[in-house]
CSV table of C-alpha atoms in Angstrom, one decimal:
chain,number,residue,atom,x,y,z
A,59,UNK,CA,28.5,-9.5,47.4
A,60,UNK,CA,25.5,-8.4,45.6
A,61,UNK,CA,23.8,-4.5,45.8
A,62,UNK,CA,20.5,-4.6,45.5
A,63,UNK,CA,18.7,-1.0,43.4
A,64,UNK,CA,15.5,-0.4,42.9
A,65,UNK,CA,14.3,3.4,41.4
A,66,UNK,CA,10.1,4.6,42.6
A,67,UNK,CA,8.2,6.0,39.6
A,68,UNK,CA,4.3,7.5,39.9
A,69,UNK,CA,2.8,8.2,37.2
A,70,UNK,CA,-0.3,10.2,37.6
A,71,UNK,CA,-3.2,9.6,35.0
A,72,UNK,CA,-5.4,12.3,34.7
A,73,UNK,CA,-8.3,12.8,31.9
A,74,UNK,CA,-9.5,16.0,31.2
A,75,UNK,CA,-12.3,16.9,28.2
A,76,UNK,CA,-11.0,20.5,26.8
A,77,UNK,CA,-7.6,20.9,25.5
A,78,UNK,CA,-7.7,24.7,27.4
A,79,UNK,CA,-7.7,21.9,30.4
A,80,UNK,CA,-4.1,20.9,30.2
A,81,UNK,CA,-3.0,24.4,31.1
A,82,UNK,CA,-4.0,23.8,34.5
A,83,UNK,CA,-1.3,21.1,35.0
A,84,UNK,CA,1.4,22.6,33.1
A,85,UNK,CA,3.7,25.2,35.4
A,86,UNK,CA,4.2,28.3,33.4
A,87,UNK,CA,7.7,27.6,33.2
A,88,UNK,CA,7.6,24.4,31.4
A,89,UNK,CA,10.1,23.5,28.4
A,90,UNK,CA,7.3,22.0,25.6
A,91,UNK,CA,8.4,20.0,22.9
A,92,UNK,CA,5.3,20.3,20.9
A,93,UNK,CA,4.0,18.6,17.9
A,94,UNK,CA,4.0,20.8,14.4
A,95,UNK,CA,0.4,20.6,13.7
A,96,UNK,CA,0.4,22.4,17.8
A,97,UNK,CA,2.5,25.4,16.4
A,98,UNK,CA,-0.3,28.2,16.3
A,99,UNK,CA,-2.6,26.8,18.7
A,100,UNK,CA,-3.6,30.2,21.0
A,101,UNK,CA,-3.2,27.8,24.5
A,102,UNK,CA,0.8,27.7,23.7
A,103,UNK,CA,0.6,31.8,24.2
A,104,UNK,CA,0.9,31.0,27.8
A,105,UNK,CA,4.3,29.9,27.2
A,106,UNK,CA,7.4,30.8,26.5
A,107,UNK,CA,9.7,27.8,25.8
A,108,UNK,CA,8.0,26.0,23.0
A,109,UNK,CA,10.4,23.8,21.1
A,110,UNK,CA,8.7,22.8,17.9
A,111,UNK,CA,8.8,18.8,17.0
A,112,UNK,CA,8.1,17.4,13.4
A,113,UNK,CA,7.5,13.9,14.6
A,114,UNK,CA,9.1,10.9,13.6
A,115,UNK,CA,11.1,12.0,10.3
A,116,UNK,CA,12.8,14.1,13.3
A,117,UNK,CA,13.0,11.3,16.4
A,118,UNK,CA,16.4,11.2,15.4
A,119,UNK,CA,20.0,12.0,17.4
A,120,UNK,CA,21.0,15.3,15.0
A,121,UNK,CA,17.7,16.7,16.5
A,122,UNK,CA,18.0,15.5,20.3
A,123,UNK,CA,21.3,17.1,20.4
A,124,UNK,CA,19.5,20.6,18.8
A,125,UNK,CA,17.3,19.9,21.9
A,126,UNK,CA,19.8,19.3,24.2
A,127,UNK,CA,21.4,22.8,23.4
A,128,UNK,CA,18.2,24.5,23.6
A,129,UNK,CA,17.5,23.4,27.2
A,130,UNK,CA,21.0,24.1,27.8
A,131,UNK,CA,21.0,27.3,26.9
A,132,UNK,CA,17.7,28.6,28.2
A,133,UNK,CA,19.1,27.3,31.4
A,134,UNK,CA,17.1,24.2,32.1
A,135,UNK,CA,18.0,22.3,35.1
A,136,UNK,CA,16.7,19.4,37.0
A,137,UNK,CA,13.9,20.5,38.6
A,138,UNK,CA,12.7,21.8,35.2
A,139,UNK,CA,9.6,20.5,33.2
A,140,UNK,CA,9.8,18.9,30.3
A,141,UNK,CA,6.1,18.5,28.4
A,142,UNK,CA,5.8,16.6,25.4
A,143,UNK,CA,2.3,17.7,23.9
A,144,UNK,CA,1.6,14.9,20.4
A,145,UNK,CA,1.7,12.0,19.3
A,146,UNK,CA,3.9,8.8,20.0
A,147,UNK,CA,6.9,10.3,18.2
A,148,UNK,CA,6.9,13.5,20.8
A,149,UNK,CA,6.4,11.3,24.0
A,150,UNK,CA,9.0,9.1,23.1
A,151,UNK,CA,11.0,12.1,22.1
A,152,UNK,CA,10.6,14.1,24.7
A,153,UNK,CA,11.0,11.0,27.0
A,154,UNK,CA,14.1,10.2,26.1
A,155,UNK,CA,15.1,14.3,26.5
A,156,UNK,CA,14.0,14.2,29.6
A,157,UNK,CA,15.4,10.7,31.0
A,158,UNK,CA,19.0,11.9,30.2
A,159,UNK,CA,19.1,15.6,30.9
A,160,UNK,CA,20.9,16.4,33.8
A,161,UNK,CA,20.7,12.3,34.6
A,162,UNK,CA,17.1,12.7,34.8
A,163,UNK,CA,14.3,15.6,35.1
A,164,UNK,CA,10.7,16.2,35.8
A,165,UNK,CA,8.3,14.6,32.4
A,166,UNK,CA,4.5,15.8,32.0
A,167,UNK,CA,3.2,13.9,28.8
A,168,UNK,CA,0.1,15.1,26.6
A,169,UNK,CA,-0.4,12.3,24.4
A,170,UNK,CA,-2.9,14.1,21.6
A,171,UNK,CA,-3.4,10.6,19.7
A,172,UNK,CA,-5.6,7.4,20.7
A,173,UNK,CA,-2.6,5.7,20.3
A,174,UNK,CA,-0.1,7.4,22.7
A,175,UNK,CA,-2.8,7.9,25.1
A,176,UNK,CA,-3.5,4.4,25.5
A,177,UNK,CA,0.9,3.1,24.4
A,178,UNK,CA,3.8,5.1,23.9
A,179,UNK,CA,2.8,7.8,26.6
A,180,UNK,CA,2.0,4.9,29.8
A,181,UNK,CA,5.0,2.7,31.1
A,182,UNK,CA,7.9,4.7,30.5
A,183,UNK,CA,9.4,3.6,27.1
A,184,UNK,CA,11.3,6.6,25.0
A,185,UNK,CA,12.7,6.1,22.0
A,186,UNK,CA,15.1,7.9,19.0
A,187,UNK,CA,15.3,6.0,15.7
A,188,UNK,CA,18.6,5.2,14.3
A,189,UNK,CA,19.1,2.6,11.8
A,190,UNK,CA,15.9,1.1,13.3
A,191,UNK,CA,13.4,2.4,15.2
A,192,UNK,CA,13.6,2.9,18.7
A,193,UNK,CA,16.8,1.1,18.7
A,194,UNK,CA,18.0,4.3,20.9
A,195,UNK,CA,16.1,4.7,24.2
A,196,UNK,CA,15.1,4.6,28.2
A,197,UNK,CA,13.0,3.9,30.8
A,198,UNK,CA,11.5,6.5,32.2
A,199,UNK,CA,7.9,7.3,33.3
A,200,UNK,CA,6.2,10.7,33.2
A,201,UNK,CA,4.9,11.9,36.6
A,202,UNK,CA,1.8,12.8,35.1
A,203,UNK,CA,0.1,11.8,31.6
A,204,UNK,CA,-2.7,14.7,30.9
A,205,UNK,CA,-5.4,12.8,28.7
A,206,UNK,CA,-7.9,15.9,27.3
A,207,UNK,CA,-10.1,14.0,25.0
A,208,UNK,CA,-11.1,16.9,22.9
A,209,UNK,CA,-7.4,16.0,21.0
A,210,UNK,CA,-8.9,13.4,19.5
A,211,UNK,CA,-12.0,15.1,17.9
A,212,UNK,CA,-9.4,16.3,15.1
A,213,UNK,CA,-7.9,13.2,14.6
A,214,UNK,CA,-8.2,11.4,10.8
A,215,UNK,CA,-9.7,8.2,10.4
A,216,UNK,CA,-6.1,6.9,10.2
A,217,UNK,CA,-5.2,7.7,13.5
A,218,UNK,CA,-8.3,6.5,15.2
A,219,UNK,CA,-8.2,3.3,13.8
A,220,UNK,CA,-4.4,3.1,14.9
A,221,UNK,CA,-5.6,4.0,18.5
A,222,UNK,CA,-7.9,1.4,17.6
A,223,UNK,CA,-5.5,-1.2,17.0
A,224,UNK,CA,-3.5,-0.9,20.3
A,225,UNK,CA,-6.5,-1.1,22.3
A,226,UNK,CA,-7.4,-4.6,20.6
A,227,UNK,CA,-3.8,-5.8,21.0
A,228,UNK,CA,-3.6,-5.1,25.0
A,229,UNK,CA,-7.7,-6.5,25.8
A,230,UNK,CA,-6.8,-9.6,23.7
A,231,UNK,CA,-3.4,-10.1,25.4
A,232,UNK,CA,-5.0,-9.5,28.8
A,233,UNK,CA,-8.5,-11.0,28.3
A,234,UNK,CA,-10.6,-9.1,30.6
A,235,UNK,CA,-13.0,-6.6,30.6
A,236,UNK,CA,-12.2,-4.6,27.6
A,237,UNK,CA,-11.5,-8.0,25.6
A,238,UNK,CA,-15.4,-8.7,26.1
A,239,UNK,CA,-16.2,-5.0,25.1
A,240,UNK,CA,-13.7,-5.5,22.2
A,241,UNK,CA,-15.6,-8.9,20.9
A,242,UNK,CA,-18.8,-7.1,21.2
A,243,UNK,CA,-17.9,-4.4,19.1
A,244,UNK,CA,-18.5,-2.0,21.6
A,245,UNK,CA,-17.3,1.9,20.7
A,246,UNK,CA,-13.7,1.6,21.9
A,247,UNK,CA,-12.7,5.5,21.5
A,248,UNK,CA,-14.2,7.2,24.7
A,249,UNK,CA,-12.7,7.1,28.2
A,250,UNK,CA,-14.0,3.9,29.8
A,251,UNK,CA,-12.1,2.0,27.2
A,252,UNK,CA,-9.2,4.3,27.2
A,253,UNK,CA,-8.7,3.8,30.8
A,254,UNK,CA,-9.7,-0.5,30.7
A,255,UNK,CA,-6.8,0.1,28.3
A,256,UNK,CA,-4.2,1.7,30.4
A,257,UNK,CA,-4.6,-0.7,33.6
A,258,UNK,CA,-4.8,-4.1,30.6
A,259,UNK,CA,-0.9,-2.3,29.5
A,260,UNK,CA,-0.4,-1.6,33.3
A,261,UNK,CA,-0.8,-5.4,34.4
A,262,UNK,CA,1.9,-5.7,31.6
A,263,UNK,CA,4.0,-3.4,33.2
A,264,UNK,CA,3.9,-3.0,36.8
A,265,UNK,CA,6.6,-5.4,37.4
A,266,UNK,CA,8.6,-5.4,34.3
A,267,UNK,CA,9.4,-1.9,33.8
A,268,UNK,CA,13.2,-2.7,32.1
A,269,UNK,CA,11.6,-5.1,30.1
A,270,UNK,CA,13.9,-7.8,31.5
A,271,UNK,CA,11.5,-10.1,33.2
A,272,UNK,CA,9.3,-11.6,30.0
A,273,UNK,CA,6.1,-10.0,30.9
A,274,UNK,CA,6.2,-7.2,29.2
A,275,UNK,CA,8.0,-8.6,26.0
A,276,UNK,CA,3.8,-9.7,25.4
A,277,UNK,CA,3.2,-6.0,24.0
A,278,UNK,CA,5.2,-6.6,21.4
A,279,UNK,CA,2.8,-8.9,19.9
A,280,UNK,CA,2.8,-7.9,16.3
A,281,UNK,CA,6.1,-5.8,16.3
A,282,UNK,CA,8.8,-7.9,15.0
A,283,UNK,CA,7.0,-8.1,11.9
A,284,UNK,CA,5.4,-4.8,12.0
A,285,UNK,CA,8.7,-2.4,12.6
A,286,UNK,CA,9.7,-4.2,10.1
A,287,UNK,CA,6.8,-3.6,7.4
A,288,UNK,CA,6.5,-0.3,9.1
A,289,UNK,CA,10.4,1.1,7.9
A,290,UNK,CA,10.5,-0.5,4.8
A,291,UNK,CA,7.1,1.1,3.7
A,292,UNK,CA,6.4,3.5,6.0
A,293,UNK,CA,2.4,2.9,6.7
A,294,UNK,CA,0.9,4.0,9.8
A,295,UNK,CA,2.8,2.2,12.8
A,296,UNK,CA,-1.3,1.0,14.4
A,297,UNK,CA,-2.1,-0.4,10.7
A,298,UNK,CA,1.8,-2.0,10.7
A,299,UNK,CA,1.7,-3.8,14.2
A,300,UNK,CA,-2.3,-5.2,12.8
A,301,UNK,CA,-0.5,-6.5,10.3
A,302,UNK,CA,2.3,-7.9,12.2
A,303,UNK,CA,-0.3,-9.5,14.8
A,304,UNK,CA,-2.2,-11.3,11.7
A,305,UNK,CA,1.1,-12.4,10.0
A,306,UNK,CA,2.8,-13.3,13.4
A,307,UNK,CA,-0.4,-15.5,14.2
A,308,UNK,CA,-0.5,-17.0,10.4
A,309,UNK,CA,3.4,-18.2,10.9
A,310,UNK,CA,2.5,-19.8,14.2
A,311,UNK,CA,-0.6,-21.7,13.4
A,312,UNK,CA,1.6,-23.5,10.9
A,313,UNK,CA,4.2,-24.5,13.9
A,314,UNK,CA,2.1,-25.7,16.2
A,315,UNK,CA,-1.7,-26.5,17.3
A,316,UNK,CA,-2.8,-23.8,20.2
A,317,UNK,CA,-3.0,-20.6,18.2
A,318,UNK,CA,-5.9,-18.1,18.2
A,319,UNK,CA,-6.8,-18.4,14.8
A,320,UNK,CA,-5.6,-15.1,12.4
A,321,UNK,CA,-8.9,-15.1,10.5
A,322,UNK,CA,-10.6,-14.6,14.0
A,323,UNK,CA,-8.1,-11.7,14.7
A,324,UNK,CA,-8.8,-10.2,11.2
A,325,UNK,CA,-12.4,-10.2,11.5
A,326,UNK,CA,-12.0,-8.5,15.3
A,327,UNK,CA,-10.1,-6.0,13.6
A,328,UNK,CA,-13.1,-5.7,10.8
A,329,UNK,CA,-15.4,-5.3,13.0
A,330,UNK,CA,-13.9,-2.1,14.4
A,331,UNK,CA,-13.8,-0.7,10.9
A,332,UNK,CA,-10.0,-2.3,10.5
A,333,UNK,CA,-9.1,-3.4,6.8
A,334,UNK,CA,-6.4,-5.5,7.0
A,335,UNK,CA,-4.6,-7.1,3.6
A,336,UNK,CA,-1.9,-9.3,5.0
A,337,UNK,CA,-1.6,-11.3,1.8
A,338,UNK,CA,-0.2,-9.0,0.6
A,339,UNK,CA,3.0,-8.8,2.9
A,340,UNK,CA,3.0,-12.7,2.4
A,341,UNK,CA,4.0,-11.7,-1.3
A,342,UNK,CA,6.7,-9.2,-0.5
A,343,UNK,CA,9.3,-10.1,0.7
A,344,UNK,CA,11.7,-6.7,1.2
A,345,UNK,CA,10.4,-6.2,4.9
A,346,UNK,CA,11.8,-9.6,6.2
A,347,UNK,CA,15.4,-7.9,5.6
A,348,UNK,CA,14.3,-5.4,8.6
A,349,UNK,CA,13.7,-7.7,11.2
A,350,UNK,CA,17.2,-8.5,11.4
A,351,UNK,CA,17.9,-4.9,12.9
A,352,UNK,CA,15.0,-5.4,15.5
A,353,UNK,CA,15.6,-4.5,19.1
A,354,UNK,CA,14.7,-7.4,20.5
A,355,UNK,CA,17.1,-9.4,18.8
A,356,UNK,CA,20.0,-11.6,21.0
A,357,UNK,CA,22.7,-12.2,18.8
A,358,UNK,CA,21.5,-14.2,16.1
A,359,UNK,CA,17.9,-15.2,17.5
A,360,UNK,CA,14.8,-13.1,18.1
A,361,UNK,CA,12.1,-13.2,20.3
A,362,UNK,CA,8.6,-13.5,18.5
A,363,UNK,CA,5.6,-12.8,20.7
A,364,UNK,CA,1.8,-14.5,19.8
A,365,UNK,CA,-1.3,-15.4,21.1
A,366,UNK,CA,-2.1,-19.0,22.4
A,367,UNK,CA,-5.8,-17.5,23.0
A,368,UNK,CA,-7.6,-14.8,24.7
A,369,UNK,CA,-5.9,-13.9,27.7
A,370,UNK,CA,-3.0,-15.8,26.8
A,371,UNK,CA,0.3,-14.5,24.9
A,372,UNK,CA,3.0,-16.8,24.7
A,373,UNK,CA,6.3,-16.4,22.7
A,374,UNK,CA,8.8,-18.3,20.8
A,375,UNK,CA,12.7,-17.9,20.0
A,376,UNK,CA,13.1,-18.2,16.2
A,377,UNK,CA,17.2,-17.7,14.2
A,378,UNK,CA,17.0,-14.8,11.7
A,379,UNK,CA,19.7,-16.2,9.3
């Protein structure tokens, strides 16, 4: 006998240019987790549960289970909204809160970043570090993900060029429209690319929402080398995964013959004002220890995704003894 299950979520994508914006999609009664950098901002004064987040030094269980008491005891229940107003760290965060509170309730996410605009905040992932990151986590989409553009006029260089990064990963794996844009150099951070983005990852997702099937396993193109350079030197996770992507496409070209060449891939990535120095991961050597702890391991194998050529990911089971 076999029961067959299947759980509905819609996520509703909405862009808005002014952070004041968001307010109008927020009920008043919403439980924020809210990044640090958030904490004075005059729009929170329209609400009174506003549980301040630190990011990813604090995507940890000691601090889920200080939010856990907090909704408790302001008497949060199913039909309660949980926003998660940041970057990748609160929306995975506040995710992952919201997945398993009371077996599930209602998630608005404000992704404030290029990168979780366009990643962490579309297709459901959440994630708490422990040991290694995101090896804690669920699958749960938001309802709605609030895009207001204005976030991303305060952003450092840093972070655009992470954003950045993501946006180049998904158009090459998916080789359509933003690919050509991408390849042209075109300005990637404004909403036409944002959203070419979001339905590239979508095509990804759609029918692989557990991440069981092999067609979302692509995205991870870059990340079982860059988690791993990412923890053991703690450089921005969009500069890590570039890395990753360059290294991951280095290793392959010496295995077999159909591999987008990594020089191509670095110059994409210069062309969009991304310095990259991979060499100099090729040197060190402390990172490789990391990969062992990577999510995607099965037993003592791990799945390594790369690119054949545009529009074309392909990956490849390699031992990590």
């Amino acid at each position: 006998m076999e029961l067959a299950f299947s759980a509905e979520f819609k996520t509703e994508l909405i862009f808005v240019e002014k952070t004041t914006d968001v307010l109008k999609h927020l009920p008043k009664e919403s439980f924020l987790i809210v990044d640090s950098c958030f904490e004075n901002s005059s729009w929170l004064e329209n609400f009174e549960n506003v549980f301040v987040f630190e990011g990813e030094l604090q995507k940890d269980f000691q601090h889920f289970e200080v939010a856990v008491e907090w909704l408790t005891n302001m008497k949060a229940d199913r039909n309660s909204v949980v926003a998660g107003i940041g970057g990748g760290a609160v929306t995975d965060f506040a995710g992952f809160l919201a997945s398993v509170f009371n077996r599930g309730t209602r998630l608005i996410l404000v992704p404030t970043t290029v990168l979780s605009a366009t990643d962490s905040a579309i297709g459901g992932k959440t994630g708490l570090n422990y040991v290694a990151k995101n090896i804690l986590g669920s699958f749960y989409p938001a309802e709605k993900v609030v895009v207001a553009t204005e976030f991303f006029e305060s952003l450092s260089n840093d972070m655009i060029l992470s954003g950045k990064v993501e946006m180049i990963k998904v158009a090459m794996l998916r080789g359509g429209k933003l690919a050509e844009l991408v390849e042209q150099g075109k300005s990637l951070v404004k909403r036409e690319c944002m959203e070419e983005a979001i339905k590239d990852k979508y095509f990804f997702v759609r029918n692989d929402l557990t991440d069981r099937k092999g067609t979302r396993m692509y995205l991870n193109w870059g990340h079982t080398f860059g988690h791993a350079i990412e923890r053991c030197y703690g450089i921005p996770h969009g500069m890590a995964v570039a890395t990753g992507m360059i290294l991951v496409q280095k290793y392959m070209k010496n295995m077999i013959s159909e591999v987008y060449d990594p020089d191509m891939l670095k110059e994409l990535f210069r062309i969009h004002g991304i310095e990259l120095d991979s060499g100099l991961y090729l040197e060190k050597k402390k990172w490789l220890e990391f990969i062992k702890y990577d999510k995607k391991r099965e037993k003592k194998e791990i799945s390594m995704v790369y690119l054949k050529k545009k529009g074309y990911p392909d990956k490849i089971k390699r031992s990590i003894e």
